[in-house]
Amino acid sequence: MKYNKKVIKLFKKIKNSGNIKKGYLIGTGIVGSPACGDVMKLQIVINKKFIIKKARFKTYGCGSAIASSNYLTKIIIGKTLKQVKKISNIEILKYLKLPKIKIHCSILAEKVLKKTIENLFHKRK
Ligand code: FES
């Protein structure tokens, strides 16, 4: 299987990896794929207007999963939580042109985003 150029670029040029330093209210989500064992972690920080100011990821997995999570952080920074709630794996899938066998990598990115938002709301209560 050959990776699309966008996948390779996002795999090689990782921008938002790692953890967000303490001192913020951080939403954290971790999801795993039972099918392949890959794990994706996402952290976000929002401002008073619910705009995502920071996003970091850590992904243990395939190139498509790493590219999906890297792309996810790029498209959510600067958007409101309301806007990012609408993001589905389809958007990631279309951009990266992932083959059928790698669809679940984009689904993992959608799941981690939802879990991260849930965690943030839970912590804000
Ligand atoms: Fe499982 Fe990519 S092969 S997330």
PDB file of C-alpha atoms and ligand atoms in Angstrom:
ATOM      1  CA  MET A   1       0.000   0.000   0.000  1.00  0.00           C
ATOM      2  CA  LYS A   2       1.264   3.430  -0.959  1.00  0.00           C
ATOM      3  CA  TYR A   3       0.524   6.485   1.171  1.00  0.00           C
ATOM      4  CA  ASN A   4      -0.887   9.634  -0.375  1.00  0.00           C
ATOM      5  CA  LYS A   5       1.477  12.658  -0.520  1.00  0.00           C
ATOM      6  CA  LYS A   6      -0.619  14.515   2.057  1.00  0.00           C
ATOM      7  CA  VAL A   7      -0.284  11.635   4.511  1.00  0.00           C
ATOM      8  CA  ILE A   8       3.488  11.538   4.042  1.00  0.00           C
ATOM      9  CA  LYS A   9       3.768  15.313   4.470  1.00  0.00           C
ATOM     10  CA  LEU A  10       1.669  15.308   7.659  1.00  0.00           C
ATOM     11  CA  PHE A  11       3.599  12.305   8.960  1.00  0.00           C
ATOM     12  CA  LYS A  12       6.969  13.971   8.385  1.00  0.00           C
ATOM     13  CA  LYS A  13       6.056  17.539   9.369  1.00  0.00           C
ATOM     14  CA  ILE A  14       4.534  17.061  12.770  1.00  0.00           C
ATOM     15  CA  LYS A  15       3.613  20.331  14.350  1.00  0.00           C
ATOM     16  CA  ASN A  16       1.427  19.849  17.396  1.00  0.00           C
ATOM     17  CA  SER A  17       2.760  16.742  19.071  1.00  0.00           C
ATOM     18  CA  GLY A  18       3.398  16.345  22.779  1.00  0.00           C
ATOM     19  CA  ASN A  19       1.564  17.500  25.879  1.00  0.00           C
ATOM     20  CA  ILE A  20       0.169  20.849  26.908  1.00  0.00           C
ATOM     21  CA  LYS A  21       2.036  22.165  29.920  1.00  0.00           C
ATOM     22  CA  LYS A  22       0.210  22.424  33.228  1.00  0.00           C
ATOM     23  CA  GLY A  23      -1.323  25.743  34.170  1.00  0.00           C
ATOM     24  CA  TYR A  24      -4.336  25.534  31.890  1.00  0.00           C
ATOM     25  CA  LEU A  25      -7.678  23.800  32.089  1.00  0.00           C
ATOM     26  CA  ILE A  26      -6.907  20.974  29.680  1.00  0.00           C
ATOM     27  CA  GLY A  27      -9.342  18.660  27.975  1.00  0.00           C
ATOM     28  CA  THR A  28      -7.752  15.262  27.405  1.00  0.00           C
ATOM     29  CA  GLY A  29      -9.023  12.319  25.420  1.00  0.00           C
ATOM     30  CA  ILE A  30      -7.430   8.941  24.780  1.00  0.00           C
ATOM     31  CA  VAL A  31      -8.822   6.337  22.416  1.00  0.00           C
ATOM     32  CA  GLY A  32      -7.552   3.090  21.048  1.00  0.00           C
ATOM     33  CA  SER A  33      -8.374   0.833  18.159  1.00  0.00           C
ATOM     34  CA  PRO A  34      -8.922  -2.779  19.207  1.00  0.00           C
ATOM     35  CA  ALA A  35      -8.439  -3.800  15.572  1.00  0.00           C
ATOM     36  CA  CYS A  36      -4.832  -2.683  15.325  1.00  0.00           C
ATOM     37  CA  GLY A  37      -3.793  -1.599  18.826  1.00  0.00           C
ATOM     38  CA  ASP A  38      -3.095   2.000  17.835  1.00  0.00           C
ATOM     39  CA  VAL A  39      -3.636   4.679  20.480  1.00  0.00           C
ATOM     40  CA  MET A  40      -4.375   8.369  20.034  1.00  0.00           C
ATOM     41  CA  LYS A  41      -4.282  11.081  22.692  1.00  0.00           C
ATOM     42  CA  LEU A  42      -5.487  14.653  22.215  1.00  0.00           C
ATOM     43  CA  GLN A  43      -5.300  17.648  24.512  1.00  0.00           C
ATOM     44  CA  ILE A  44      -7.005  21.000  23.990  1.00  0.00           C
ATOM     45  CA  VAL A  45      -7.196  24.352  25.735  1.00  0.00           C
ATOM     46  CA  ILE A  46      -9.937  26.882  25.027  1.00  0.00           C
ATOM     47  CA  ASN A  47     -10.314  30.562  25.807  1.00  0.00           C
ATOM     48  CA  LYS A  48     -13.316  32.399  27.290  1.00  0.00           C
ATOM     49  CA  LYS A  49     -14.997  32.483  23.886  1.00  0.00           C
ATOM     50  CA  PHE A  50     -14.710  28.676  23.588  1.00  0.00           C
ATOM     51  CA  ILE A  51     -12.095  28.985  20.851  1.00  0.00           C
ATOM     52  CA  ILE A  52      -9.428  26.292  20.818  1.00  0.00           C
ATOM     53  CA  LYS A  53      -6.125  28.026  21.505  1.00  0.00           C
ATOM     54  CA  LYS A  54      -3.888  24.991  21.864  1.00  0.00           C
ATOM     55  CA  ALA A  55      -4.080  21.402  20.666  1.00  0.00           C
ATOM     56  CA  ARG A  56      -1.479  18.673  21.080  1.00  0.00           C
ATOM     57  CA  PHE A  57      -1.529  15.017  20.186  1.00  0.00           C
ATOM     58  CA  LYS A  58       0.393  11.861  20.862  1.00  0.00           C
ATOM     59  CA  THR A  59      -0.254   8.914  18.604  1.00  0.00           C
ATOM     60  CA  TYR A  60       1.154   5.457  18.847  1.00  0.00           C
ATOM     61  CA  GLY A  61       0.307   3.896  15.560  1.00  0.00           C
ATOM     62  CA  CYS A  62       0.491   3.833  11.809  1.00  0.00           C
ATOM     63  CA  GLY A  63       1.378   6.683   9.464  1.00  0.00           C
ATOM     64  CA  SER A  64      -2.292   7.304   8.655  1.00  0.00           C
ATOM     65  CA  ALA A  65      -3.171   7.603  12.345  1.00  0.00           C
ATOM     66  CA  ILE A  66      -0.295  10.024  12.945  1.00  0.00           C
ATOM     67  CA  ALA A  67      -1.216  12.069   9.855  1.00  0.00           C
ATOM     68  CA  SER A  68      -4.909  12.053  10.901  1.00  0.00           C
ATOM     69  CA  SER A  69      -4.140  13.353  14.384  1.00  0.00           C
ATOM     70  CA  ASN A  70      -1.648  15.915  13.103  1.00  0.00           C
ATOM     71  CA  TYR A  71      -4.227  17.147  10.586  1.00  0.00           C
ATOM     72  CA  LEU A  72      -6.914  17.183  13.278  1.00  0.00           C
ATOM     73  CA  THR A  73      -4.906  19.563  15.458  1.00  0.00           C
ATOM     74  CA  LYS A  74      -4.318  21.833  12.464  1.00  0.00           C
ATOM     75  CA  ILE A  75      -8.001  22.145  11.650  1.00  0.00           C
ATOM     76  CA  ILE A  76      -9.282  22.627  15.191  1.00  0.00           C
ATOM     77  CA  ILE A  77      -6.921  25.346  16.435  1.00  0.00           C
ATOM     78  CA  GLY A  78      -8.651  28.708  16.090  1.00  0.00           C
ATOM     79  CA  LYS A  79     -12.134  27.227  15.824  1.00  0.00           C
ATOM     80  CA  THR A  80     -14.909  27.257  18.421  1.00  0.00           C
ATOM     81  CA  LEU A  81     -16.006  24.096  20.176  1.00  0.00           C
ATOM     82  CA  LYS A  82     -19.335  24.408  18.356  1.00  0.00           C
ATOM     83  CA  GLN A  83     -17.516  24.352  15.011  1.00  0.00           C
ATOM     84  CA  VAL A  84     -15.236  21.432  15.854  1.00  0.00           C
ATOM     85  CA  LYS A  85     -18.089  19.319  17.153  1.00  0.00           C
ATOM     86  CA  LYS A  86     -19.208  19.081  13.520  1.00  0.00           C
ATOM     87  CA  ILE A  87     -15.893  17.597  12.378  1.00  0.00           C
ATOM     88  CA  SER A  88     -16.227  13.965  11.413  1.00  0.00           C
ATOM     89  CA  ASN A  89     -13.797  11.407  10.125  1.00  0.00           C
ATOM     90  CA  ILE A  90     -15.155  12.076   6.613  1.00  0.00           C
ATOM     91  CA  GLU A  91     -13.419  15.464   6.532  1.00  0.00           C
ATOM     92  CA  ILE A  92     -10.116  13.849   7.523  1.00  0.00           C
ATOM     93  CA  LEU A  93     -10.659  10.925   5.196  1.00  0.00           C
ATOM     94  CA  LYS A  94     -11.359  13.166   2.208  1.00  0.00           C
ATOM     95  CA  TYR A  95      -8.358  15.394   2.849  1.00  0.00           C
ATOM     96  CA  LEU A  96      -5.912  12.540   3.345  1.00  0.00           C
ATOM     97  CA  LYS A  97      -7.505  10.318   0.689  1.00  0.00           C
ATOM     98  CA  LEU A  98      -7.058   7.297   2.916  1.00  0.00           C
ATOM     99  CA  PRO A  99      -7.701   3.859   1.451  1.00  0.00           C
ATOM    100  CA  LYS A 100     -10.547   1.717   2.827  1.00  0.00           C
ATOM    101  CA  ILE A 101      -8.202  -0.307   4.990  1.00  0.00           C
ATOM    102  CA  LYS A 102      -7.166   2.916   6.787  1.00  0.00           C
ATOM    103  CA  ILE A 103     -10.598   4.444   7.353  1.00  0.00           C
ATOM    104  CA  HIS A 104     -10.493   3.491  11.020  1.00  0.00           C
ATOM    105  CA  CYS A 105      -7.433   5.740  11.482  1.00  0.00           C
ATOM    106  CA  SER A 106      -9.606   8.762  10.662  1.00  0.00           C
ATOM    107  CA  ILE A 107     -12.410   7.402  12.866  1.00  0.00           C
ATOM    108  CA  LEU A 108      -9.935   7.276  15.731  1.00  0.00           C
ATOM    109  CA  ALA A 109      -9.245  10.992  15.210  1.00  0.00           C
ATOM    110  CA  GLU A 110     -12.967  11.804  15.301  1.00  0.00           C
ATOM    111  CA  LYS A 111     -13.424   9.721  18.455  1.00  0.00           C
ATOM    112  CA  VAL A 112     -10.503  11.320  20.271  1.00  0.00           C
ATOM    113  CA  LEU A 113     -11.844  14.775  19.454  1.00  0.00           C
ATOM    114  CA  LYS A 114     -15.270  13.932  20.900  1.00  0.00           C
ATOM    115  CA  LYS A 115     -13.740  12.357  23.989  1.00  0.00           C
ATOM    116  CA  THR A 116     -11.476  15.364  24.540  1.00  0.00           C
ATOM    117  CA  ILE A 117     -14.389  17.800  24.343  1.00  0.00           C
ATOM    118  CA  GLU A 118     -16.406  15.647  26.775  1.00  0.00           C
ATOM    119  CA  ASN A 119     -13.471  15.617  29.177  1.00  0.00           C
ATOM    120  CA  LEU A 120     -13.102  19.396  28.969  1.00  0.00           C
ATOM    121  CA  PHE A 121     -16.793  19.956  29.754  1.00  0.00           C
ATOM    122  CA  HIS A 122     -16.598  17.474  32.604  1.00  0.00           C
ATOM    123  CA  LYS A 123     -13.654  19.386  34.119  1.00  0.00           C
ATOM    124  CA  ARG A 124     -15.394  22.757  33.711  1.00  0.00           C
ATOM    125  CA  LYS A 125     -18.383  21.666  35.821  1.00  0.00           C
TER     126      LYS A 125
HETATM  127 FE1  FES B   1      -5.030   1.321  13.151  1.00  0.00          FE
HETATM  128 FE2  FES B   1      -4.031   3.185  11.630  1.00  0.00          FE
HETATM  129  S1  FES B   1      -3.851   1.048  11.354  1.00  0.00           S
HETATM  130  S2  FES B   1      -5.145   3.467  13.440  1.00  0.00           S
END
